[in-house]
PDB file of C-alpha atoms in Angstrom:
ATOM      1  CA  UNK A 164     240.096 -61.770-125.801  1.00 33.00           C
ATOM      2  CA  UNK A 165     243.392 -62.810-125.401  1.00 33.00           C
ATOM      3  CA  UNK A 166     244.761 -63.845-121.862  1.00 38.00           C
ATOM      4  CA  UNK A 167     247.667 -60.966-122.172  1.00 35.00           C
ATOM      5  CA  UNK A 168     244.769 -58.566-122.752  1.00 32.00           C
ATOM      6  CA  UNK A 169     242.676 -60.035-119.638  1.00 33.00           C
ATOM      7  CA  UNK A 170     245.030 -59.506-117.632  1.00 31.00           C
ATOM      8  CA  UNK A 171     246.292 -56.283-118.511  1.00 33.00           C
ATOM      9  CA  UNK A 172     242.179 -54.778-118.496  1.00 36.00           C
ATOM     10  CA  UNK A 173     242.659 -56.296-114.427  1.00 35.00           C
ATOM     11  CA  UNK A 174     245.851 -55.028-113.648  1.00 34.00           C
ATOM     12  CA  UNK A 175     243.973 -51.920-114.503  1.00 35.00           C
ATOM     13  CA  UNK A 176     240.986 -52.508-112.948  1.00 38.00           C
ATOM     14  CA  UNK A 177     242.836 -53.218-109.828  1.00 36.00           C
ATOM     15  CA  UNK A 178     245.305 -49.731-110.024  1.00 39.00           C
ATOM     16  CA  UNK A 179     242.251 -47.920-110.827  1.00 42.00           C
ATOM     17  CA  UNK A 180     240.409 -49.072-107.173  1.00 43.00           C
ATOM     18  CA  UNK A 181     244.051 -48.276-105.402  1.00 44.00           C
ATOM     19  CA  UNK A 182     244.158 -45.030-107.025  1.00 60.00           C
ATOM     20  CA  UNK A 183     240.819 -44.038-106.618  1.00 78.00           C
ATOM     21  CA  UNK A 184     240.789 -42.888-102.791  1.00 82.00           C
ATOM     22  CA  UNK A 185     244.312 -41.039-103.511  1.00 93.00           C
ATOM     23  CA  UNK A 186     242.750 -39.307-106.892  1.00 96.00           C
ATOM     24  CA  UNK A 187     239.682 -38.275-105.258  1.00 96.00           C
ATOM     25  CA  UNK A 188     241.280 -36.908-102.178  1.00 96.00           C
ATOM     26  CA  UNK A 189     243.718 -34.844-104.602  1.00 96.00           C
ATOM     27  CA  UNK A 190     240.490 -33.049-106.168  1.00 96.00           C
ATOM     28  CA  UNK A 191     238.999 -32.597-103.110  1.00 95.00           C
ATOM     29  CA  UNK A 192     242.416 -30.276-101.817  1.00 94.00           C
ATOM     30  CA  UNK A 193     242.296 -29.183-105.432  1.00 92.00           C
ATOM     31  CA  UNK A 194     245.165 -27.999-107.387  1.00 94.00           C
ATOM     32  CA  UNK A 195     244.412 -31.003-109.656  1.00 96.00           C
ATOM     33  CA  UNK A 196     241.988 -30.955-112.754  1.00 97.00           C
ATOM     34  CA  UNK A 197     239.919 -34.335-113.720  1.00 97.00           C
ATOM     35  CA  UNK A 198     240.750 -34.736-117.550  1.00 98.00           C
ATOM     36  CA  UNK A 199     237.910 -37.202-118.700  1.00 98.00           C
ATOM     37  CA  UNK A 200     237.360 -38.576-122.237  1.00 98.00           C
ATOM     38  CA  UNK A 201     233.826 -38.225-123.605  1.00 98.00           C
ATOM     39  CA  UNK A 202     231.277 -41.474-122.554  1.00 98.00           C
ATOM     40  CA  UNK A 203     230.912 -44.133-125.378  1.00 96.00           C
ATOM     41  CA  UNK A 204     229.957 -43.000-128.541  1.00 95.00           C
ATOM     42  CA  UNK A 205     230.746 -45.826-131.104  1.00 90.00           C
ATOM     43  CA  UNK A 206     233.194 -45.678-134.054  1.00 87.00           C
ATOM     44  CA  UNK A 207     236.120 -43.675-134.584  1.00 85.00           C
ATOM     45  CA  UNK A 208     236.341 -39.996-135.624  1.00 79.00           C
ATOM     46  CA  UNK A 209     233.137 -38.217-136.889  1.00 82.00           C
ATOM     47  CA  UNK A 210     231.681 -38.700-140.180  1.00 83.00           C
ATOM     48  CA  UNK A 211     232.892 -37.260-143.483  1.00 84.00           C
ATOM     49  CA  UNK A 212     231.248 -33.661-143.881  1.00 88.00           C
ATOM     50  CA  UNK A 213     230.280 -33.069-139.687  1.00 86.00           C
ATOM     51  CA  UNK A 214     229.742 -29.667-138.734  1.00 90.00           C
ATOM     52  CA  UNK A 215     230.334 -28.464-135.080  1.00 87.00           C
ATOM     53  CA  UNK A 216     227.435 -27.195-134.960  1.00 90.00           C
ATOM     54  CA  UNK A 217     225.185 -29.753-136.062  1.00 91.00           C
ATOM     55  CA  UNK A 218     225.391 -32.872-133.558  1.00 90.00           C
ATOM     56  CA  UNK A 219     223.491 -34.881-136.036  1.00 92.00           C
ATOM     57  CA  UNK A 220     226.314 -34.706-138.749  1.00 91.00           C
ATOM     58  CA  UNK A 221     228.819 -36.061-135.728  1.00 93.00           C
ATOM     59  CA  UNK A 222     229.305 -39.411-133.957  1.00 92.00           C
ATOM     60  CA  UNK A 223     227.354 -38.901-130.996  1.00 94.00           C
ATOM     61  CA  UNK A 224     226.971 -41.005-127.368  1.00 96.00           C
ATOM     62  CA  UNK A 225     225.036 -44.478-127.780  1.00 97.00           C
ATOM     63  CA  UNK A 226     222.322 -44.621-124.931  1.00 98.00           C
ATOM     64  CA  UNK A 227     225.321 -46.817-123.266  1.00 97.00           C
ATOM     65  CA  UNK A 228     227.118 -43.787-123.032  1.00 98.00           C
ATOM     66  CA  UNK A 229     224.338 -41.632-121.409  1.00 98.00           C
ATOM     67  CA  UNK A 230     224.060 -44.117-118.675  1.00 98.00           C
ATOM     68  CA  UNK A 231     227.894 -44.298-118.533  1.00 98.00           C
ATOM     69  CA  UNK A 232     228.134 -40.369-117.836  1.00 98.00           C
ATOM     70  CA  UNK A 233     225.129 -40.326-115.514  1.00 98.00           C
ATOM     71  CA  UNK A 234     227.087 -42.822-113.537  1.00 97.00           C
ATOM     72  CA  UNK A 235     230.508 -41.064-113.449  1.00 97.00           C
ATOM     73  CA  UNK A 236     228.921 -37.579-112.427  1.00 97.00           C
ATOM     74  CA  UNK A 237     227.236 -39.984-109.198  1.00 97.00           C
ATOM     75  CA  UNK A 238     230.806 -41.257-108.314  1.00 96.00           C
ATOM     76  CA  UNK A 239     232.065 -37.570-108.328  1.00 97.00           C
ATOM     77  CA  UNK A 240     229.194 -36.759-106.175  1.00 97.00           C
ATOM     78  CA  UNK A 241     229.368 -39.532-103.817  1.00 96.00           C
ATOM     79  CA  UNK A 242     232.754 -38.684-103.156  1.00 95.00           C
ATOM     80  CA  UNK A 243     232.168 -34.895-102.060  1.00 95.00           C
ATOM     81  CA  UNK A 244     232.743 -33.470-105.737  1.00 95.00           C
ATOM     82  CA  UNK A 245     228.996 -32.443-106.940  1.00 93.00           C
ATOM     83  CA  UNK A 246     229.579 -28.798-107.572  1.00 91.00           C
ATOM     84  CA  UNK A 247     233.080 -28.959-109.760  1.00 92.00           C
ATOM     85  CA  UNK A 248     232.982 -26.544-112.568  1.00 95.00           C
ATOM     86  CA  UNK A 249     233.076 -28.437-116.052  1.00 97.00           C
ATOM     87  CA  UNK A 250     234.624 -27.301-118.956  1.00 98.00           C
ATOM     88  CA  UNK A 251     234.429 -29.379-122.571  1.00 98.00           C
ATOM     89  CA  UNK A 252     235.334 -29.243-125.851  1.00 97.00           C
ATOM     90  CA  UNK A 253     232.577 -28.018-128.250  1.00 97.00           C
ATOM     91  CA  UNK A 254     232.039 -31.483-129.537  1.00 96.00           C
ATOM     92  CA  UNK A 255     228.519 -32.719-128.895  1.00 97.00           C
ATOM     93  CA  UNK A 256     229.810 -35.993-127.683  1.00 97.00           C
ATOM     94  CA  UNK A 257     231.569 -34.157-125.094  1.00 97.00           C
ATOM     95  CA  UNK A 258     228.988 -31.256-124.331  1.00 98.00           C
ATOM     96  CA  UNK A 259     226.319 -34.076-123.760  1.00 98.00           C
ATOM     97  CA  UNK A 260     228.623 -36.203-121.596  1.00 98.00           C
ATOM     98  CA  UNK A 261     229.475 -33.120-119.575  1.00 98.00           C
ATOM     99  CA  UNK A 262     226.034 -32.166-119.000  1.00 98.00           C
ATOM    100  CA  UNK A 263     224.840 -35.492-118.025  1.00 98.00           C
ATOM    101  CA  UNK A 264     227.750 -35.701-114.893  1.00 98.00           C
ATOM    102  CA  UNK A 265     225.466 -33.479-113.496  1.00 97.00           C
ATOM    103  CA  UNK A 266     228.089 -31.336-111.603  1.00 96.00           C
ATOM    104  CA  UNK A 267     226.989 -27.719-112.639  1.00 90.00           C
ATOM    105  CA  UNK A 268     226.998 -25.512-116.161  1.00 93.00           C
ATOM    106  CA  UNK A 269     228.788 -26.288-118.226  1.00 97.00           C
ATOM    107  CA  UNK A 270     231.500 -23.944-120.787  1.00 97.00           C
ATOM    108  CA  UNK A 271     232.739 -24.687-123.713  1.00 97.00           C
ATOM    109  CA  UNK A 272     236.670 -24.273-124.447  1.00 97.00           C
ATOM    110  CA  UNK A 273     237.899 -24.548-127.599  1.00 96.00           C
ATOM    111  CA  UNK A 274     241.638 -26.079-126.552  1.00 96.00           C
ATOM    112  CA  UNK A 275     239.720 -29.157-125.261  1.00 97.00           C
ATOM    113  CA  UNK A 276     238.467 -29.511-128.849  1.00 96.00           C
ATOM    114  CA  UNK A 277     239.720 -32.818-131.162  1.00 93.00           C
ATOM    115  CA  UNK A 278     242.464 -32.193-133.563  1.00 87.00           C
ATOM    116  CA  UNK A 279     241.443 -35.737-134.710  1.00 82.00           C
ATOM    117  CA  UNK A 280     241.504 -34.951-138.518  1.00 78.00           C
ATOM    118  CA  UNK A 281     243.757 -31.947-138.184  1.00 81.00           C
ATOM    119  CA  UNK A 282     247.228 -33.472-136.767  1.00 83.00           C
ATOM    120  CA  UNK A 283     248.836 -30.122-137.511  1.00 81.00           C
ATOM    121  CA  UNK A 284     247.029 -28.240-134.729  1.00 81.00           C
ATOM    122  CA  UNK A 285     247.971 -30.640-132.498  1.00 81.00           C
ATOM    123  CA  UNK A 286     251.163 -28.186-130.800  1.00 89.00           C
ATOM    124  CA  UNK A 287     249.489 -25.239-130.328  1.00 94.00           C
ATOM    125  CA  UNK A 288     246.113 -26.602-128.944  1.00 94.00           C
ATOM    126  CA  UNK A 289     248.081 -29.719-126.416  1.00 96.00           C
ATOM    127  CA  UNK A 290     250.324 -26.057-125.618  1.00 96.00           C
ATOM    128  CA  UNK A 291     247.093 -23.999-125.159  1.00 97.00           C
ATOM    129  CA  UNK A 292     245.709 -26.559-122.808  1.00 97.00           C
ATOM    130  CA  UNK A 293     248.489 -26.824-120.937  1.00 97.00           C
ATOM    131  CA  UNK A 294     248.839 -23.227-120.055  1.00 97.00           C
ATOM    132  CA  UNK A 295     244.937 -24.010-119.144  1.00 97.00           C
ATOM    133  CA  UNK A 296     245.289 -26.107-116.580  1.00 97.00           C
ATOM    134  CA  UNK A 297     248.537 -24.182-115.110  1.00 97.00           C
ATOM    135  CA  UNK A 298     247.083 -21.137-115.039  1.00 96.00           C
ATOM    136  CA  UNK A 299     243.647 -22.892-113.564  1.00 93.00           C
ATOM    137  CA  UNK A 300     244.547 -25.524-111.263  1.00 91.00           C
ATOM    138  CA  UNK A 301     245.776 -23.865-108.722  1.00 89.00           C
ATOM    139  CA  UNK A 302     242.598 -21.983-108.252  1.00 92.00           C
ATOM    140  CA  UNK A 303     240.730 -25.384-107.202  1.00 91.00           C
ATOM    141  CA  UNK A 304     239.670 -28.814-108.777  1.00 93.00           C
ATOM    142  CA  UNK A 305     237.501 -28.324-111.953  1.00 96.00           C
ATOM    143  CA  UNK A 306     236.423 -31.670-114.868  1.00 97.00           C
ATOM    144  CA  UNK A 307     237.588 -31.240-118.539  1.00 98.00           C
ATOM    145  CA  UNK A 308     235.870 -33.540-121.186  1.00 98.00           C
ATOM    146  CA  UNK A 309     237.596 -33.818-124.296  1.00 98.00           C
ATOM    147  CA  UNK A 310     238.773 -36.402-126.653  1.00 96.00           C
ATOM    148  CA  UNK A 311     241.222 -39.452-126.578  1.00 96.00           C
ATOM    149  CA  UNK A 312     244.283 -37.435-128.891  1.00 95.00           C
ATOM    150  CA  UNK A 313     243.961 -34.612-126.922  1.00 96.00           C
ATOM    151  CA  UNK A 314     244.694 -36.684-123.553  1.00 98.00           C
ATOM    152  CA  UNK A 315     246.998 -38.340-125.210  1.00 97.00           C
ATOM    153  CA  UNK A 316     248.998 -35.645-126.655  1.00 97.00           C
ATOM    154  CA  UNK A 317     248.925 -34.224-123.228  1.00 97.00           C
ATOM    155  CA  UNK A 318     249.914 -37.039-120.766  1.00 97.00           C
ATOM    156  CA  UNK A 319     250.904 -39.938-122.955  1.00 96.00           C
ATOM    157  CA  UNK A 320     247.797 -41.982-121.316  1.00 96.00           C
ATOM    158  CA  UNK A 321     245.638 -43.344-124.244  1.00 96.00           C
ATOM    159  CA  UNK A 322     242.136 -43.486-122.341  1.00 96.00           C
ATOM    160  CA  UNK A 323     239.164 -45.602-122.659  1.00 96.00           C
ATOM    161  CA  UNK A 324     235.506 -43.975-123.448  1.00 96.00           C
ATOM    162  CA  UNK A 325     234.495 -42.309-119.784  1.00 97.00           C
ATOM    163  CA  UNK A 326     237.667 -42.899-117.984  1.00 98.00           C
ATOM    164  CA  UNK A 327     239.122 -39.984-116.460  1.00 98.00           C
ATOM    165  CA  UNK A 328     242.751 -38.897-115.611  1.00 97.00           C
ATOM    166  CA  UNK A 329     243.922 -36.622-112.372  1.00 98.00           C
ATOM    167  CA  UNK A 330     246.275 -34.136-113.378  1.00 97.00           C
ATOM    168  CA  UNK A 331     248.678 -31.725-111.526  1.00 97.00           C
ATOM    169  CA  UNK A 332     248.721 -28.065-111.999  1.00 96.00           C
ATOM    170  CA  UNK A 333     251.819 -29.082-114.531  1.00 97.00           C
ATOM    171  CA  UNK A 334     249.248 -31.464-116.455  1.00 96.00           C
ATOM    172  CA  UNK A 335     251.466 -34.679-115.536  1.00 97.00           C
ATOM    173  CA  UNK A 336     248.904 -37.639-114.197  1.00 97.00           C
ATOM    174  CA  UNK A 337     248.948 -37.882-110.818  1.00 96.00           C
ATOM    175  CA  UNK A 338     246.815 -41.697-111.715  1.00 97.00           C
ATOM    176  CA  UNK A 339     243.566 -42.296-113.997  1.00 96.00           C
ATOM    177  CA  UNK A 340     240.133 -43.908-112.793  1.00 95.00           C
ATOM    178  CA  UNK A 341     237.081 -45.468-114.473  1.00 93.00           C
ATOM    179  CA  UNK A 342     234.381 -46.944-113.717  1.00 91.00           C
ATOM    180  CA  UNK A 343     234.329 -50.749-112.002  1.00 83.00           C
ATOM    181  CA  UNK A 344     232.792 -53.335-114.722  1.00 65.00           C
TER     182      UNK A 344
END
């Protein structure tokens, strides 16, 4: 690892304790949404030929990642956030990771899903999303898993496996968090 790199990844490590009490108090009053990309599941994209309904045809969270999102969902607990409603895109990687935060059911919404492969729906779904979280914020805090392009598209942030991003009812970051180590 570079030194440039090592100290970037503690800058970040550092802004991401700061944040944290700020992030988590802006859930708490709600009119924020917690936009969180999938736990680790290694590679890039999804195998040629996946099918959305078949998790075994898609890249799928590494035991790593299991632990990862079981850990997460205890930091949203431990801070007063146990009973958020989750939504997630309809990716298995995402589904699983949502279920294993352990913060209630779970629903599927299609504008969280990845446009990975299909750049050209990239508008309408990052536009679809954003009317989303407008139209849902304001009704109290809730946890979106979805995929790195989709936060992306949406905030400019380019997120790390697990690491989660605070949003404002106008989907602008209000700061991002992940887990220490």
């Amino acid at each position: 690892m570079s030194r440039r790199a090592l100290l970037a990844g503690l800058a970040f490590s550092a802004t991401a304790r700061a944040e944290a009490p700020g992030l988590w108090a802006a859930l708490r009053a709600g009119g924020h949404v917690a936009l969180m990309r999938h736990a680790t599941a290694p590679g890039v994209g999804d195998p040629p030929g996946f099918r959305l309904e078949a998790c075994a045809t898609q890249r799928n969270l590494s035991e790593a990642g299991r632990e990862e999102a079981r850990r997460i969902g205890a930091a949203f607990r431990a801070q007063g956030l146990g009973a958020l409603p989750v939504w997630s895109s309809q990716w298995c990687r995402c589904l699983e990771t949502a279920r294993l935060l352990g913060l209630g059911p779970v629903e599927a919404l299609p504008a969280l899903n990845s446009f990975f492969r299909d750049s050209a729906a990239q508008p309408e779904s990052t536009a679809a999303l954003r009317r989303w979280i407008a139209a849902r914020a304001p009704r109290g805090a809730a946890l979106l898993v979805t995929h790195q392009v989709n936060i992306t598209a949406l905030t400019g942030l380019f997120p790390a496996s697990g690491e989660v991003a605070v949003l404002r009812a106008d989907s602008s970051p209000l700061g991002r968090w992940r887990l220490p180590g």
